[in-house]
Amino acid sequence: MAMLGAITPVLMAGLDGDNSWSLKDYVARGGYEQLKRILINKMTQEDVIGEVKKSVLRGRGGAGFPTGLKWSFMPRSFPGDKYVVCNTDEGEPGTFKDRDIMRYNPHAVIEGMAIAAFAMGANRGYNYVHGEIWELYKRFEAALDEARAAGFIGQNILGSGFNFELFAHHGYGAYICGEETALLESIEGKKGQPRFKPPFPASFGLYGKPTTINNTETFASIPFILKMGGEEFLNLGKPNNGGTKLFSVSGHVNRPGNYEIPLGTPFATLLEMCGGMRGGRKLKAVIPGGSSAPVMPADVIMDCTMDYDSISKGGSMLGSGAVIVMDETVCMVKALERLSFFYHEESCGQCTPCREGTAWMYKVVHRIENGQGRPEDIDLLNSVLGNIAGRTICALGDAAAFPVQSFLKHFGSEFEYHIEHKTCLVPKDVQWAGSGFHKIPA
Amino acid sequence: MFSADTLEKFAREVAKYPADQKQSAVMACLAHAQEALGWLPPEAIEGVANYLGMPPIAAYEVASFYNMYDLKPVGKYKITVCTNLPCALSGGYHAGEYLQQKLGVGYGETTADGKFTLKEGECMGACGDAPVFIVNNRSMCSHMHPEQIDKLLEECK
Amino acid sequence: MLEIEIDGKKAQVPDGSTVMDAAQQLGVYIPHFCYHKKLSIAANCRMCLVQVEKAPKPLPACATPVTNGMKVFTHSDLAVKAQKGVMEFLLINHPLDCPICDQGGECQLQDMSVGYGPMKSRYTEEKHVVFHKDVGPLISMQEMSRCIHCTRCVRFGQEVAGVMELGMANRNMHSEIMTFVGRTVDSELSGNMIDLCPVGALTSKPFRYTARSWELQRRKSISPHDSVGANLVVQVKHDNVMRVLPRENDAVNECWISDKERFAYQALSSDARLTRPMVKQGGGWREVEWNVALDYVAHGLKDVAREHGGDAVAALAAQSSTVEELYLLGKLMKGLGSGNIDFRPRQSDFGSDFKRAGAPWLGMRLADIKDLDAALVVGSFLRKDHPLIAQRLRQAAKKYTKVSMLSVTADDQLINLHANLSVAPSQLVFALAAVVRAAAEAKGQAVPAGLENVQTCDTSCRIAASLLDGEKRAVFLGNVATQSADATRIHLLALELGRLTGASVGFLGEGANTVGAHVAWALPSGANARTMFEQPRKAYVLMGIEPEFDCANPQLAIAALRQASLVVCMSAFKNDPALEYADVMLPIAPYTETSGTFVNIEGRVQSFNGVVKARGDARPAWKILRVLGNVLNFEGFDYQSSEEVRDAVIGQGVEFVPGLSNDVNDLLLSLPAAPVAALERIADVPIHFADPMARRAPALLQTADARAPMLRASAGTLAALGLVAGEQAKVRQGEGVAQLMVQLDDKVPANCVRVAAAHPTTAMLGAMFGEITVERA
């Protein structure tokens, strides 16, 4: 079962069959029709990009950059190789939507990439797949074989003269490779260390060639946008926030999972779709866009709709659409400790503020959690995060700083309590009670 | 160093990339080498480096950067537990504790019989299915509550 | 051009410049660690964050391209706050061990922490500890906790040395610089990483704990170790050389020196130095006063010349002798009535003597190598013979220069080569002839006379085509070409190739003063470096050379020296073989203890002064020769200073010597008869055995480059000879036999064995590129 629930499903519509990932099923659902239409009717590159622009499809990986605009940055007349790269290195805590796309609808990604390649004049592509979802990497390779055999990728596709070779490249355990230039370094067979920008990938990307990198969900949306038309897709959502989007809901809800809803749907509706809070407990906080997004207190998120603009207005970001729901049993110090450990662990180690600063922040939060906090620690954390944010090569520095900053801002009293009382505000026996983990036999 | 079968896999990986970019295959080749040998001894890293025509230290940089590569021997079954926040909210910590209790080892340790190695992992991109484990970097196990954990350990012969 | 304003100062900078480039042009200092002008931009230390107008965040000056009208503030609150923040991060895990750190006093981190560091640390957690590493005898990596991860050393290996030996393993704060599983760093340029390291993580092993930087006096000097004439800073304490560092000169050595140049100084203060004049009497050696020794030499030489004629006296000098020394030695010989003087002990073919139009040289400036469209290097162990020229060609090849090699082994030059052809030494001349013919055919010109029977191949055509393409091209003749038995023919073929293609023709030069020796006219009018031994003389003067290691055919040289009635050995070092054949040992001052002049391979005149007092009774060789001239009452030995000598030879204030030319007159292109199919020796001169100083530097002798020579041959040759890798074999040339370990090396051409020269184990062998026989031991 692909989806736990949806309102006007697009991407995940009709995925109820036993083999929804097969070429046969995809074609039966109307798959590859858009690629055919483009190539046989000889649509122009401008037409395709124009349609994507109309849809106001914003990048689904986290940054939310308009896809059509990004595509138009690719140099048209570049004489050598150009690349399209799909970012399926889904490792942002809370995010698990691309996994389901890869699991149930891999051909939509392939078709979307082929259309993108056509629109940008690229002839080679790679899909970088998170190493941890190995089974789906293999499934994607099988899908590539099917698509190749059917002539949807490869040389002279559908007799059009258009060539597009597409391959899968797997990661092997490094969150940072979700950063697009780290991902390119990784494809080049190096450590995943982000590059300084400029130059941007559109001019100096994979192997130094013009490259466009999009998220899996972004590519998978392309065939549907072309099918229904950009405007109709836009109208599914709200202005400047086109279309439907997958939301990965995790944490203290009754039915964690992926939900496809139009952008602009109230958070309350989404929470309802997830069956409400686990055990009927009270909502405490939500991280609305993956762990790098600032945390929002319950009252603020309850007033938001799920789209880029509303969440941004509420003081956070929609990011990848990963909604981490926390109830009243969560100790916010311990929660931040785990996130801070994550950013420290996943720092590539390249640039000073991130390498040193993430470790420092973790150590201080760890100390507070373990009853060794000092009154000056909160100021210290705010100062250290201020010296990281905006000073690093890539956004991981910011991503590590935002949680600390927002947890301190909204839940500072819990940290103060920890420091003063050397113990948690949330009683030990209640902590993490919402986990739903069946009791460990004594 | 490598079997004909492994070398054939190497060749398939290299074929994915432009002819002058063989190094691109290093991650895949290291993964195949690890699958064949159980872990990545220095000779295997050097073997892959030589196969791809890159400096051994460059291959080592890669092998030591990505955390699914094992630069030390591991047990027959390496179980990686996600304890990141979204998983923890749904039992990730508890599942890890339960496993530690059952196996009698902590994270980063291997059981005395060499059968199990336990590792604490970062986000596997499956938070909705928490608690989640990955066994031997290959198969993901979802909803790992006590009964499922018992069953998994039972199946690991 | 783009306009930029930094801290209110305006500048015009070329398109593509970074803010750091512009700041340097304006003389505005922006603090930095990872940035280095010769390395790629990493932007990882973040120390150079500056404020850029309209940018919301501080930007790294090293990586931010200048845009027209950009305004930059390096000292604004935003910039300084960012810089201080980075400084604090760099210090939190850095050990506070400055008092015992070798870098103390010359540490960028230390310096900058004064300007940007906090007074008191807010970091109260435990500091991260990084395990020490052993990477060989030259670089110490004992305190890697000091590393700030700037990756300059890694980038140097990848980009300048051409071999990535260090890498940054792991990630996050566990990142650490290391070699692959504890291997040694073997690059011949490795010591530069010590200079590049901004902290005390990589330090000089030989220098460690011997002095504090502020105790050292810094003196300028010139490297005597190869033809580039690298500019040096020699650091001294109490009249001892403590350390040798590069002195930046972009036109010569940029900011690099080879490990040989950096560490050979260890020999200077070692027990190996010869410090007293000695005379052999009744089979035993006696230390004597200088006047006694010089009287003995003067009378000895005069007696031989009187009794047997001037032709019975010969002199042979090292190519690292100064212009002044060579000039006076020549004058002395002339006074004795001898024309038998030479400085080319490794050469065996002197066919171009008396025919050359000028002093042979590089044919271009070193700094222009980067602009070449194509280059062909003929007969060279390039990386080891000319590390800095190899480095320049490596950089050039990365851009667009097509660099080809035509030599006697296919050694990895760590250069992205356009073509690489290796042939047996006797075939080198034919292989070059094929390139000449290919060039003629490609141009549609008649095949030059004498080359009618030459066969071209794909590679020769490829090389010829590269030399015909583009504006600036060059043919370089390396040491093997100079030392070849076909040296003259190779020279003529190179000239013909130059004529056909428009490429310049030049020599890489065997020694620090090869060009200077020609200018000083230390050239034979009588017997040359070969014939002076082939037809033994009664008396020899040796200056700075060790014939058992430095001659083309040591066997022949030693035999001649043994039969002579007087051998005067001017040497900075004790030398056991010399004690046997010499009659007088005169301690001369090495380059650090004398003034003098080297003319490098591009003709650049570089004079230097002594930087320490001469050791013991050692004296500058030019002074010894002057006194000898005086004692012998020869005219023209009245010089008061080495500068006077130089001015007499070259003139005053000359930057480049005149009279440089690689042309030859009155010689016709020809090829030798096809060689008989005999097993051939290929003898390289291992980098650290190439001169008497390096031979005695303990740290250099522990490097991979100083491993004892082995018998190296391809699998096919080994099979044909019945040899097995890992076993011992006996090689024989004439009377000389050496027993060596057999090593498989597929870079050696068929029917050849590579047996290095200049090492005690092979010193008794014969010609470097002669016939050789091999048997299992």
PDB file of C-alpha atoms in Angstrom, chain C residues 142-224:
ATOM      1  CA  GLN C 142      54.272  13.394  15.507  1.00  0.00           C
ATOM      2  CA  GLU C 143      51.703  15.934  16.704  1.00  0.00           C
ATOM      3  CA  MET C 144      48.753  15.674  14.380  1.00  0.00           C
ATOM      4  CA  SER C 145      46.408  17.130  16.990  1.00  0.00           C
ATOM      5  CA  ARG C 146      47.827  20.447  15.823  1.00  0.00           C
ATOM      6  CA  CYS C 147      46.422  19.988  12.325  1.00  0.00           C
ATOM      7  CA  ILE C 148      43.778  22.535  11.325  1.00  0.00           C
ATOM      8  CA  HIS C 149      42.640  20.548   8.262  1.00  0.00           C
ATOM      9  CA  CYS C 150      43.525  23.187   5.705  1.00  0.00           C
ATOM     10  CA  THR C 151      44.476  20.349   3.282  1.00  0.00           C
ATOM     11  CA  ARG C 152      47.344  22.321   1.800  1.00  0.00           C
ATOM     12  CA  CYS C 153      49.555  19.228   2.097  1.00  0.00           C
ATOM     13  CA  VAL C 154      46.965  17.051   0.370  1.00  0.00           C
ATOM     14  CA  ARG C 155      46.495  19.526  -2.447  1.00  0.00           C
ATOM     15  CA  PHE C 156      50.253  19.931  -2.838  1.00  0.00           C
ATOM     16  CA  GLY C 157      50.580  16.198  -3.422  1.00  0.00           C
ATOM     17  CA  GLN C 158      47.742  16.054  -5.885  1.00  0.00           C
ATOM     18  CA  GLU C 159      48.567  19.217  -7.745  1.00  0.00           C
ATOM     19  CA  VAL C 160      52.282  19.982  -7.519  1.00  0.00           C
ATOM     20  CA  ALA C 161      54.097  16.768  -6.655  1.00  0.00           C
ATOM     21  CA  GLY C 162      51.730  14.922  -8.956  1.00  0.00           C
ATOM     22  CA  VAL C 163      51.171  12.068  -6.528  1.00  0.00           C
ATOM     23  CA  MET C 164      48.566  11.914  -3.815  1.00  0.00           C
ATOM     24  CA  GLU C 165      50.320  10.353  -0.842  1.00  0.00           C
ATOM     25  CA  LEU C 166      48.527  12.219   1.924  1.00  0.00           C
ATOM     26  CA  GLY C 167      44.780  12.345   2.191  1.00  0.00           C
ATOM     27  CA  MET C 168      42.229  13.498   4.716  1.00  0.00           C
ATOM     28  CA  ALA C 169      40.486  10.380   5.926  1.00  0.00           C
ATOM     29  CA  ASN C 170      37.273  10.028   7.934  1.00  0.00           C
ATOM     30  CA  ARG C 171      34.881  12.904   8.338  1.00  0.00           C
ATOM     31  CA  ASN C 172      33.564  15.464  10.798  1.00  0.00           C
ATOM     32  CA  MET C 173      35.943  16.304  13.644  1.00  0.00           C
ATOM     33  CA  HIS C 174      37.514  12.887  13.213  1.00  0.00           C
ATOM     34  CA  SER C 175      38.997  13.970   9.902  1.00  0.00           C
ATOM     35  CA  GLU C 176      42.701  13.357   9.860  1.00  0.00           C
ATOM     36  CA  ILE C 177      45.580  13.678   7.499  1.00  0.00           C
ATOM     37  CA  MET C 178      47.310  10.369   6.822  1.00  0.00           C
ATOM     38  CA  THR C 179      49.012   8.185   4.281  1.00  0.00           C
ATOM     39  CA  PHE C 180      47.494   4.945   3.072  1.00  0.00           C
ATOM     40  CA  VAL C 181      47.912   2.416   5.906  1.00  0.00           C
ATOM     41  CA  GLY C 182      50.945   4.123   7.371  1.00  0.00           C
ATOM     42  CA  ARG C 183      53.058   4.233   4.227  1.00  0.00           C
ATOM     43  CA  THR C 184      55.882   6.699   3.817  1.00  0.00           C
ATOM     44  CA  VAL C 185      55.710   9.889   1.807  1.00  0.00           C
ATOM     45  CA  ASP C 186      58.142   9.303  -1.041  1.00  0.00           C
ATOM     46  CA  SER C 187      57.740  12.227  -3.402  1.00  0.00           C
ATOM     47  CA  GLU C 188      61.014  13.964  -4.204  1.00  0.00           C
ATOM     48  CA  LEU C 189      59.235  17.263  -3.480  1.00  0.00           C
ATOM     49  CA  SER C 190      57.689  16.195  -0.172  1.00  0.00           C
ATOM     50  CA  GLY C 191      59.525  18.666   2.040  1.00  0.00           C
ATOM     51  CA  ASN C 192      57.538  21.531   0.571  1.00  0.00           C
ATOM     52  CA  MET C 193      54.560  20.248   2.542  1.00  0.00           C
ATOM     53  CA  ILE C 194      56.416  21.249   5.700  1.00  0.00           C
ATOM     54  CA  ASP C 195      56.632  24.822   4.451  1.00  0.00           C
ATOM     55  CA  LEU C 196      52.998  24.780   3.393  1.00  0.00           C
ATOM     56  CA  CYS C 197      51.715  23.526   6.728  1.00  0.00           C
ATOM     57  CA  PRO C 198      50.548  26.679   8.513  1.00  0.00           C
ATOM     58  CA  VAL C 199      50.863  25.020  11.923  1.00  0.00           C
ATOM     59  CA  GLY C 200      53.217  22.557  13.598  1.00  0.00           C
ATOM     60  CA  ALA C 201      51.516  19.422  12.318  1.00  0.00           C
ATOM     61  CA  LEU C 202      54.012  18.684   9.560  1.00  0.00           C
ATOM     62  CA  THR C 203      57.510  19.584  10.665  1.00  0.00           C
ATOM     63  CA  SER C 204      60.982  18.791   9.436  1.00  0.00           C
ATOM     64  CA  LYS C 205      62.227  15.614  11.056  1.00  0.00           C
ATOM     65  CA  PRO C 206      65.932  16.404  10.683  1.00  0.00           C
ATOM     66  CA  PHE C 207      65.412  19.925  12.051  1.00  0.00           C
ATOM     67  CA  ARG C 208      63.101  19.017  14.936  1.00  0.00           C
ATOM     68  CA  TYR C 209      64.120  20.335  18.318  1.00  0.00           C
ATOM     69  CA  THR C 210      67.484  21.588  17.066  1.00  0.00           C
ATOM     70  CA  ALA C 211      66.704  25.321  17.183  1.00  0.00           C
ATOM     71  CA  ARG C 212      63.968  27.861  17.712  1.00  0.00           C
ATOM     72  CA  SER C 213      63.132  29.907  14.667  1.00  0.00           C
ATOM     73  CA  TRP C 214      64.064  33.175  16.355  1.00  0.00           C
ATOM     74  CA  GLU C 215      67.553  31.921  17.076  1.00  0.00           C
ATOM     75  CA  LEU C 216      68.239  31.444  13.387  1.00  0.00           C
ATOM     76  CA  GLN C 217      69.868  33.864  11.038  1.00  0.00           C
ATOM     77  CA  ARG C 218      68.518  33.785   7.525  1.00  0.00           C
ATOM     78  CA  ARG C 219      71.024  33.968   4.684  1.00  0.00           C
ATOM     79  CA  LYS C 220      70.407  33.877   0.973  1.00  0.00           C
ATOM     80  CA  SER C 221      72.004  31.223  -1.162  1.00  0.00           C
ATOM     81  CA  ILE C 222      71.714  29.233  -4.382  1.00  0.00           C
ATOM     82  CA  SER C 223      71.207  25.508  -4.639  1.00  0.00           C
ATOM     83  CA  PRO C 224      74.217  23.581  -5.937  1.00  0.00           C
TER      84      PRO C 224
END
